Tab-separated table of C-alpha atoms and ligand atoms in Angstrom:
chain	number	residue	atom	x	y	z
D	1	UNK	CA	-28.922	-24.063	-26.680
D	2	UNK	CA	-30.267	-27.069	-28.266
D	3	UNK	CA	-33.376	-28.486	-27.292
D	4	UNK	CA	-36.595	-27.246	-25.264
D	5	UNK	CA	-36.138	-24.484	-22.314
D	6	UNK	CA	-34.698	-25.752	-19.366
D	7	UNK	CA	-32.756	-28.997	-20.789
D	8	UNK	CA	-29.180	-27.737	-21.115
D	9	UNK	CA	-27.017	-26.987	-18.435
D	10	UNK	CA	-23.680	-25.220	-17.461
D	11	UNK	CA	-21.332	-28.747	-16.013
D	12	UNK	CA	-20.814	-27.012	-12.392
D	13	UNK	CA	-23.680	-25.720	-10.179
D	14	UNK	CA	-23.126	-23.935	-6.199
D	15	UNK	CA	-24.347	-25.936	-3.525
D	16	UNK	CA	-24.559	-25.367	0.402
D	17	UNK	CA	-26.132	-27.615	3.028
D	18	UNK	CA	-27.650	-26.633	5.969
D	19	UNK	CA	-27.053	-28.683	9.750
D	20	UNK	CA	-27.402	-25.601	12.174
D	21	UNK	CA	-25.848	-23.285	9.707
D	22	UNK	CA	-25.002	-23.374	6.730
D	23	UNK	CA	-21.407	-24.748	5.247
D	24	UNK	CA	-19.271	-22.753	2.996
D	25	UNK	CA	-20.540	-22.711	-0.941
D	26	UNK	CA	-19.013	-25.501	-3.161
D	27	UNK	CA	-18.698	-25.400	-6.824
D	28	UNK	CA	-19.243	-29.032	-7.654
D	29	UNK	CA	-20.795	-30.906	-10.633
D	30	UNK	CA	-24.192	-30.146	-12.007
D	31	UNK	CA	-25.226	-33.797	-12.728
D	32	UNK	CA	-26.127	-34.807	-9.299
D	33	UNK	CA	-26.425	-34.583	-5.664
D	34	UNK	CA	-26.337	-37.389	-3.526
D	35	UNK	CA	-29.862	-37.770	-1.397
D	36	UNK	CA	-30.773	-40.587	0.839
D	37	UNK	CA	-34.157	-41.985	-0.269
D	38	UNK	CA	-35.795	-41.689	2.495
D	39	UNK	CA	-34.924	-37.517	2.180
D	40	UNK	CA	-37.840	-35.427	2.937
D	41	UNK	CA	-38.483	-33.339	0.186
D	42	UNK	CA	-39.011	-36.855	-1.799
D	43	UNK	CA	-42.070	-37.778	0.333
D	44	UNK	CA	-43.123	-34.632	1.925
D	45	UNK	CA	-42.309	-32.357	-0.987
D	46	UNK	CA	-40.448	-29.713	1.213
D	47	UNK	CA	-39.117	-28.156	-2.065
D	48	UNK	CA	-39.211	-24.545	-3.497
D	49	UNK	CA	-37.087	-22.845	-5.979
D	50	UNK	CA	-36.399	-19.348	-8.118
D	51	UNK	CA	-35.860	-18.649	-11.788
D	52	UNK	CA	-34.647	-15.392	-12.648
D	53	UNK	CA	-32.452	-14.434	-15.551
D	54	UNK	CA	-28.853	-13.262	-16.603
D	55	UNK	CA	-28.236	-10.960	-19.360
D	56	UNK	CA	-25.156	-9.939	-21.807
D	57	UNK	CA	-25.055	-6.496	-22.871
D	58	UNK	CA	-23.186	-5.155	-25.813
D	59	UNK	CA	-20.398	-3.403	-23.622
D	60	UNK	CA	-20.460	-7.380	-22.810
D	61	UNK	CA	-21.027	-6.956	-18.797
D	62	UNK	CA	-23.481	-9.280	-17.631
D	63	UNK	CA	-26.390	-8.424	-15.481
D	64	UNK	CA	-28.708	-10.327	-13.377
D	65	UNK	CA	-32.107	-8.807	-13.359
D	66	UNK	CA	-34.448	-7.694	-9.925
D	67	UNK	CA	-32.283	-10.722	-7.667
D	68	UNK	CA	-33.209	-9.229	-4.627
D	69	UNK	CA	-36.932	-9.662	-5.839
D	70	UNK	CA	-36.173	-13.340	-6.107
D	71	UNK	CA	-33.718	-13.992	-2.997
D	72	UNK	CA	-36.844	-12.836	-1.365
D	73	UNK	CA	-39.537	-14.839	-2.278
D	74	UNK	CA	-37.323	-17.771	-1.649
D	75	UNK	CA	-36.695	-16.612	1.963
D	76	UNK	CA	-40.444	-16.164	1.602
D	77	UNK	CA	-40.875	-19.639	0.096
D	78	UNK	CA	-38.594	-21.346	2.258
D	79	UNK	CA	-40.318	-20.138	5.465
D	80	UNK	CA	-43.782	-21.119	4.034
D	81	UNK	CA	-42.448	-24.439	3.599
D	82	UNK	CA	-41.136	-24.830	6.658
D	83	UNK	CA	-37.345	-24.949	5.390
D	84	UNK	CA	-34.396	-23.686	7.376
D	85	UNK	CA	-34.351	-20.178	7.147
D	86	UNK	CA	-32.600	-18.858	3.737
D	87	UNK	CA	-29.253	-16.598	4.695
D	88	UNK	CA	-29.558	-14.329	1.767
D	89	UNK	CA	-26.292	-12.769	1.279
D	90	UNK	CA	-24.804	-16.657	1.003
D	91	UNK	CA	-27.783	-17.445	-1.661
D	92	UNK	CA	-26.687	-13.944	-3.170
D	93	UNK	CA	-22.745	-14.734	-3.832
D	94	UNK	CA	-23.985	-18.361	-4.567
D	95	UNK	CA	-25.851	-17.221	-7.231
D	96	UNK	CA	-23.242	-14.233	-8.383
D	97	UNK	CA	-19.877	-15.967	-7.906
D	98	UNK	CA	-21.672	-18.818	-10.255
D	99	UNK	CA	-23.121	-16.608	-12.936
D	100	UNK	CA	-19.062	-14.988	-12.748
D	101	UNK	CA	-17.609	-18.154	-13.242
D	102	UNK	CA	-19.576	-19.098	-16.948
D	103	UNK	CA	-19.635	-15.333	-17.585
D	104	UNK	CA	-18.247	-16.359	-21.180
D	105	UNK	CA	-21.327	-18.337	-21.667
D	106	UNK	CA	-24.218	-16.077	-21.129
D	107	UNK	CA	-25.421	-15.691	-24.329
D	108	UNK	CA	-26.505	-12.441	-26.760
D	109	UNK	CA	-30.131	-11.726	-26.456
D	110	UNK	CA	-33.266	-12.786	-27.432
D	111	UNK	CA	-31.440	-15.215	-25.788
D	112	UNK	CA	-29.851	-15.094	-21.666
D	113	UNK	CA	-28.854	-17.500	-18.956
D	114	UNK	CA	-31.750	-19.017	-16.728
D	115	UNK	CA	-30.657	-19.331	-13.376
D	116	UNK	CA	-32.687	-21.836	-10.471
D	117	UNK	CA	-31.685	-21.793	-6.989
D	118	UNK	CA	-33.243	-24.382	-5.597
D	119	UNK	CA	-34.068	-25.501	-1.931
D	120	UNK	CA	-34.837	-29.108	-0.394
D	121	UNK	CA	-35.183	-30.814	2.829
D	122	UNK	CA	-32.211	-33.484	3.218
D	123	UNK	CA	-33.641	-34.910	6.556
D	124	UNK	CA	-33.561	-39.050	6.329
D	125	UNK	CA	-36.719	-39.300	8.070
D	126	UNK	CA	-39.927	-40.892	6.206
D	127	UNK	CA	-41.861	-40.398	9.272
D	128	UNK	CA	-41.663	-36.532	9.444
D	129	UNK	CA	-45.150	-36.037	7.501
D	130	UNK	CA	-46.501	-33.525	9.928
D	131	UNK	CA	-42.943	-32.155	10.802
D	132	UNK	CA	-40.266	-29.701	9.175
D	133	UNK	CA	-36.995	-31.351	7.874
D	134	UNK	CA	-34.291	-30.013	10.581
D	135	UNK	CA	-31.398	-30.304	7.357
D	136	UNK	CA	-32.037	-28.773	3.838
D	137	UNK	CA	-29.637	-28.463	0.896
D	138	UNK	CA	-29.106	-25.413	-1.493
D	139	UNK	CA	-28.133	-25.661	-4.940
D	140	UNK	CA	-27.690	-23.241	-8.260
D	141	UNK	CA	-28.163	-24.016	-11.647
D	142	UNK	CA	-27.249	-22.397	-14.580
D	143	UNK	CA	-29.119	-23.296	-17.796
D	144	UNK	CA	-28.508	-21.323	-21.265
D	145	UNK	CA	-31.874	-20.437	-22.699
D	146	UNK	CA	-33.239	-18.908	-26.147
D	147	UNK	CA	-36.507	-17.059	-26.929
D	148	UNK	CA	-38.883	-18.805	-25.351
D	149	UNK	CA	-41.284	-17.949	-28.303
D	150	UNK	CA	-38.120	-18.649	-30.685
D	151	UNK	CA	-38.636	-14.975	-32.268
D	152	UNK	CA	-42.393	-15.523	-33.720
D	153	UNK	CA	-45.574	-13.976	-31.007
D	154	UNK	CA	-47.330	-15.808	-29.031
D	155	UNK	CA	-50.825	-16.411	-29.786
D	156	UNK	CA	-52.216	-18.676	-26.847
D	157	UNK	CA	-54.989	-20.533	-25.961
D	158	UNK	CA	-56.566	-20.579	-22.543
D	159	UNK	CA	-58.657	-21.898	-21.019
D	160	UNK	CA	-60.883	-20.530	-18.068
D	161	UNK	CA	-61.253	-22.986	-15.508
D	162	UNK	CA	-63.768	-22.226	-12.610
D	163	UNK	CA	-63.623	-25.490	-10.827
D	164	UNK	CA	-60.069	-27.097	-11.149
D	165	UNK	CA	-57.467	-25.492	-8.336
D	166	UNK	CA	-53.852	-24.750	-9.199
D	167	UNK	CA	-52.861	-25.233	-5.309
D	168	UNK	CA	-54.027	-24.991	-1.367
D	169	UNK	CA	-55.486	-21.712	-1.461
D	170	UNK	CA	-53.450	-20.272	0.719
D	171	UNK	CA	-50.623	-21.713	-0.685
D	172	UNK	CA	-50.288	-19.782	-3.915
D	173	UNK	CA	-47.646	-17.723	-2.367
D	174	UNK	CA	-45.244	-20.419	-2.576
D	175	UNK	CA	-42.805	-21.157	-5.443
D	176	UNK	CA	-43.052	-25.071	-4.750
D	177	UNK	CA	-43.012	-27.966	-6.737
D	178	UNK	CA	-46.133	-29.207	-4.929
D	179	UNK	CA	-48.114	-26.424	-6.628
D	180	UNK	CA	-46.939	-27.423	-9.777
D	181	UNK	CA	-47.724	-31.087	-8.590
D	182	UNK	CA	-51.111	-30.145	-8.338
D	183	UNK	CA	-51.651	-27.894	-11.154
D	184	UNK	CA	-50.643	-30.339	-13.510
D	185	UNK	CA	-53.506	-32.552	-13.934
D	186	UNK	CA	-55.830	-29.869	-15.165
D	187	UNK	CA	-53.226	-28.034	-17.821
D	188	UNK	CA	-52.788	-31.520	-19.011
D	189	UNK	CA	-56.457	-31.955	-19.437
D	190	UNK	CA	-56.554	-28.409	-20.793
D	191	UNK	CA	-54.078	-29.391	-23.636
D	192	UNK	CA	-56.114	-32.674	-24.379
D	193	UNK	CA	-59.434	-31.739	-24.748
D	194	UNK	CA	-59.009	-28.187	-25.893
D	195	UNK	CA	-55.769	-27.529	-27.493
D	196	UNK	CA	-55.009	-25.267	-25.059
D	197	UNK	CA	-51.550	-24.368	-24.156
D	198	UNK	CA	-52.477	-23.250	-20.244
D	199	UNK	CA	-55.331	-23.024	-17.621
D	200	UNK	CA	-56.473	-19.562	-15.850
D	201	UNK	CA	-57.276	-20.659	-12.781
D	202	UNK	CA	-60.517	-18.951	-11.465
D	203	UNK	CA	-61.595	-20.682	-8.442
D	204	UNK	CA	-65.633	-19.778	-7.466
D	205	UNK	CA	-64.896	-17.882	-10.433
D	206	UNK	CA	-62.425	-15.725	-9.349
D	207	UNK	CA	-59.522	-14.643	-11.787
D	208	UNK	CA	-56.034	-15.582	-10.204
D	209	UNK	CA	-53.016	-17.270	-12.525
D	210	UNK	CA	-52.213	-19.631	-15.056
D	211	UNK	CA	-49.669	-22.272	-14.130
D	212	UNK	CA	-46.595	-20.947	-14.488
D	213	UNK	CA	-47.597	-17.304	-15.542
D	214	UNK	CA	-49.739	-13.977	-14.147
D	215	UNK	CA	-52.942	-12.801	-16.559
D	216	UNK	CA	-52.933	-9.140	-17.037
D	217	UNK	CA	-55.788	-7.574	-19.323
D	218	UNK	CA	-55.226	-4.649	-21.172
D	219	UNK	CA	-57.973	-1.805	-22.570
D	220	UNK	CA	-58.378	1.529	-23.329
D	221	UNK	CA	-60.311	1.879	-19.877
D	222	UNK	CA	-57.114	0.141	-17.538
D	223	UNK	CA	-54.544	-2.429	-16.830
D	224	UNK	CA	-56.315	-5.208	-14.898
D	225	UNK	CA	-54.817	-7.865	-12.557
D	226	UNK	CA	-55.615	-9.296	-9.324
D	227	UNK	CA	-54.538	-7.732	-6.403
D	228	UNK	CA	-51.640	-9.131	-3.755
D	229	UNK	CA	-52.768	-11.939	-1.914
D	230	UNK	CA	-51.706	-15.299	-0.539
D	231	UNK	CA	-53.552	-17.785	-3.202
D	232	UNK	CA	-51.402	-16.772	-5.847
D	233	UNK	CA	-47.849	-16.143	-6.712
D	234	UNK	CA	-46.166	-12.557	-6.876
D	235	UNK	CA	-44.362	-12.291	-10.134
D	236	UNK	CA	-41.783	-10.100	-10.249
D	237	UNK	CA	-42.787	-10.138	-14.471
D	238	UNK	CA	-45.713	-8.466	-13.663
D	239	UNK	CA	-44.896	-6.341	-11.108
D	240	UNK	CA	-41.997	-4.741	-13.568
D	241	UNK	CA	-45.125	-4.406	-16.144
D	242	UNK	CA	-47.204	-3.039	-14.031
D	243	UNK	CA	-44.337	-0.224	-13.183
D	244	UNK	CA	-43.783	0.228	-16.463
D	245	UNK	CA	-47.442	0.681	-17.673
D	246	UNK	CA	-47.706	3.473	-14.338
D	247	UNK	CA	-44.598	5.115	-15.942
D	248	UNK	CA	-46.641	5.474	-19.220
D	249	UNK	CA	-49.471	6.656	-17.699
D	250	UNK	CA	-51.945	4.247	-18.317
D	251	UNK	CA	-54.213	3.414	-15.497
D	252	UNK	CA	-53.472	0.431	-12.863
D	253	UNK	CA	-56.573	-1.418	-11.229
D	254	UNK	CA	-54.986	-4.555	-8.501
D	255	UNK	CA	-58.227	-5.800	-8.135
D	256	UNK	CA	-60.639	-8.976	-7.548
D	257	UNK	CA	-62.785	-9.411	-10.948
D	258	UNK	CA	-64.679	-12.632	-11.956
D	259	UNK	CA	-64.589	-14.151	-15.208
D	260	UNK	CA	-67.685	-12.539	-16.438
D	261	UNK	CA	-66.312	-9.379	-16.124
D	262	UNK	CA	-63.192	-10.418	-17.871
D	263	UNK	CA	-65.144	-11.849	-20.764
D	264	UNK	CA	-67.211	-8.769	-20.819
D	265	UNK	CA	-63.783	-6.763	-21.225
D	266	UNK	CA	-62.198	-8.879	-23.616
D	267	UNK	CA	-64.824	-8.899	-26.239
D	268	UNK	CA	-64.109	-5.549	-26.587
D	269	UNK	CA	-61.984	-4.859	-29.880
D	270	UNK	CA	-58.789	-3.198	-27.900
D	271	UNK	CA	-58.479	-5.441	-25.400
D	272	UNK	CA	-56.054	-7.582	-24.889
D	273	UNK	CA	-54.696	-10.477	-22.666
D	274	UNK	CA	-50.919	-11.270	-21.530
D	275	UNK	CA	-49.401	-13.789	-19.174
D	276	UNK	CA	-46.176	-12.474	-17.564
D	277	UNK	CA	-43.319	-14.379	-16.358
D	278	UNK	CA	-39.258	-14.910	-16.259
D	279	UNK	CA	-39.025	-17.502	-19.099
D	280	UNK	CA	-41.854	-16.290	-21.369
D	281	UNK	CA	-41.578	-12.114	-20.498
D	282	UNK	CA	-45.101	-10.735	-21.427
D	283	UNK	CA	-46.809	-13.062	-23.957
D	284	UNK	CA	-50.133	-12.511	-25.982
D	285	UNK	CA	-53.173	-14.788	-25.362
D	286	UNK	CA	-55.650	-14.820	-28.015
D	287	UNK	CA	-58.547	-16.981	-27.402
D	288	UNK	CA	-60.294	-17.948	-23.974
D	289	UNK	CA	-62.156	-21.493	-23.910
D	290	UNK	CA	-65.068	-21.342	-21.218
D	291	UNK	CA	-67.966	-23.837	-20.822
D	292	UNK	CA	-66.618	-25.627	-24.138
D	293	UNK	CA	-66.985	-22.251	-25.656
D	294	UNK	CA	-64.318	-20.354	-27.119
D	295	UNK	CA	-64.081	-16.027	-27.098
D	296	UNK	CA	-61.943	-14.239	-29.307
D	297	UNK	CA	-60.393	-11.858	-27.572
D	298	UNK	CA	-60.107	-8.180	-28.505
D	299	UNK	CA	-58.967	-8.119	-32.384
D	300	UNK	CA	-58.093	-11.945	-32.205
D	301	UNK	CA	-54.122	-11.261	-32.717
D	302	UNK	CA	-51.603	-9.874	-30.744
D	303	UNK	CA	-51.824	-6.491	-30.427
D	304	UNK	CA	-49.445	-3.137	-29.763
D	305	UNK	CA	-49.506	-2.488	-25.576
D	306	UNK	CA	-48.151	-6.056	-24.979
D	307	UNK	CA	-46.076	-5.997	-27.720
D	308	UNK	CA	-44.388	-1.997	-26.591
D	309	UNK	CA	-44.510	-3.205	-23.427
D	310	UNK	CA	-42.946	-6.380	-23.655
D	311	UNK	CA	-40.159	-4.588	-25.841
D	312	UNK	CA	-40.179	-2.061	-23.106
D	313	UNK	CA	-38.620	-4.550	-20.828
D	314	UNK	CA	-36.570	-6.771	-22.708
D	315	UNK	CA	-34.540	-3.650	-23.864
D	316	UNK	CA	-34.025	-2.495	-20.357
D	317	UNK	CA	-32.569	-6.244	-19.510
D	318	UNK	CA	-30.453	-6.395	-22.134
D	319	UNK	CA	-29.254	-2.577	-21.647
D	320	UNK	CA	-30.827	-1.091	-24.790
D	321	UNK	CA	-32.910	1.309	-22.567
D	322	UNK	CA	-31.942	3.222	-19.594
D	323	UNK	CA	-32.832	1.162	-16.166
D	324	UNK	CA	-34.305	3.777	-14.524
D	325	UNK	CA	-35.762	1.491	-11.704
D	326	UNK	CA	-32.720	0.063	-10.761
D	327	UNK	CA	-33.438	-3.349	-11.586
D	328	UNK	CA	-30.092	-4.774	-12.832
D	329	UNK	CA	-27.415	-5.755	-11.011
D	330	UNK	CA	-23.851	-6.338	-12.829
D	331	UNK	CA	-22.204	-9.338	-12.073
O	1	PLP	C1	-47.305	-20.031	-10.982
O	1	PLP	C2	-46.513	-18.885	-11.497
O	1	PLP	N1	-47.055	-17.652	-11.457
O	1	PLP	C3	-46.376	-16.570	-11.896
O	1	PLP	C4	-45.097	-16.678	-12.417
O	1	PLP	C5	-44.379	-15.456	-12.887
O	1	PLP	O1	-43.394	-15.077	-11.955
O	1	PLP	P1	-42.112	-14.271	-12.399
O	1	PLP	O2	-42.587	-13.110	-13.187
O	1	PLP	O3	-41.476	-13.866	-11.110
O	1	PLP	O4	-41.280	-15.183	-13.207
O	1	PLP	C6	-44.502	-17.940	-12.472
O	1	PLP	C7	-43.173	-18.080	-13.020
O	1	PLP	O5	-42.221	-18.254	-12.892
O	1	PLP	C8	-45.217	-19.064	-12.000
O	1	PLP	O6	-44.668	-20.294	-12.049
């Protein structure tokens, strides 16, 4: 598991195509697909894509956690982009049979295998801007990964950004590389000019996402995180927290709040600030950058709800804790 997240892969991936159906799953090499040029998803972007994660336990079964969350928000993806429509018990075995066949290599936690089905219009056609590609391709890779955090907390940086926007606004939904596409200018500015390792978007000064990770704040008063809708996207991360936190007890507001309010909160000296996603699980942010300023938030270090909470759920993935929920499925 040598270098950064993401850079190693298992040799074979699954792949399917679609032409009016889709063709039988293929286990074929991981190092590349053959695409004409003129393919749509590398003009039109017609691209979207999952990462979820397998897990060895000590009884050393392997488990892939919440995959029907995922399977949907790709059929969910794949119909906002216009893709052929996702047939989810072939994505399912594609995804299972693979994970079977380099069983022996899912590693021990902290550290698990990343898995990233990914979906892309095939069409030759570089005049199909305002039209769906009719053919798509559907592929599976398997990539080893460590602690994303390498074992030490996370102490981020953010900064609050009330102008930049990660993606269409009605887009958000979308697990797409053209939101990424989009987003990327303004982390990259974010890094430059204020050391910071990710933007919270906050359009008209609204509180959404980062760029590749929900915000959750945490008090003694509540959990707080935007509420459902389409301008942002539905981690399955934070909706595991967010059960989790309900199962303790502690109080759940799904809300709209602006960034004044959240700066209000977060001065206070319990609060404290998380991202949640797949790779990174529930990481602590320390310091918001706003106008050029910068806010300490609650005690200025990580501090015990993320921490018990983000222990919560790693020992449920990798079977240390009873999964009450349901949310593993053995492979
Ligand atoms: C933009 C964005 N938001 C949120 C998330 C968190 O989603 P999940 O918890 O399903 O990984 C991700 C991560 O993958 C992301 O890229």
């Amino acid at each position: 598991m040598a270098g950064e997240f993401g850079t190693a892969f298992m040799p074979q991936m699954t792949l399917s195509h679609y032409d009016n159906g889709w063709s039988h799953v293929e286990l074929v090499n991981a190092d590349s697909i053959a695409l004409h040029p003129g393919a749509h998803v590398l003009h039109y972007a017609s691209t979207c894509f999952e990462g979820l994660k397998a897990f060895r336990h000590k009884d050393d079964s392997v488990q892939i956690f919440r995959m029907d969350k995922n399977l949907e928000r790709l059929r969910q993806s794949s119909e906002l982009m216009y893709l052929p429509p996702l047939d989810i018990a072939l994505t399912s075995s594609m995804i299972t049979d693979l994970v079977a066949h380099y069983k022996g290599d899912v590693p021990a936690p902290p550290a698990s295998m990343y898995i990233r089905p990914t979906h892309i219009g095939t069409e030759p056609a570089i005049g199909k801007a305002a039209d769906p590609s009719e053919t798509s391709m559907l592929y599976t890779l398997l990539s080893p990964v460590g602690d994303y955090f390498s074992g030490g907390e996370a102490s981020l940086r953010l900064l609050l950004d009330d102008v930049g926007v990660r993606c269409g606004p009605d887009h958000g939904m979308v697990k797409g590389g053209g939101n990424y596409a989009s987003a990327l200018k303004h982390i990259m500015r974010a890094k430059k000019e204020h050391n910071a390792q990710q933007v919270l978007f906050c359009p008209n000064g609204d509180v959404t996402e980062t760029g590749a990770a929900n915000f959750i704040l945490f008090d003694d008063e509540s959990v707080l995180t935007k509420s459902l809708d389409d301008s942002f996207l539905h981690g399955v991360t934070r909706e595991s927290i967010l059960t989790l936190a309900k199962d303790r007890g502690l109080k759940i507001e799904e809300r709209d709040f602006t960034v004044d309010e959240l700066l209000e909160r977060a001065s206070k000296p319990t609060a404290e600030a998380g991202l949640s996603g797949t790779a990174a699980v529930l990481a602590a942010v320390t310091t918001f950058i706003y106008k050029d300023k910068e806010y300490v938030i609650g005690a200025g270090q990580p501090g015990p709800r993320i921490r018990d909470l983000r222990a919560e759920l790693n020992a449920i993935q990798w079977g240390e804790a009873e999964d009450k929920h349901g949310w593993l499925h053995k492979v």
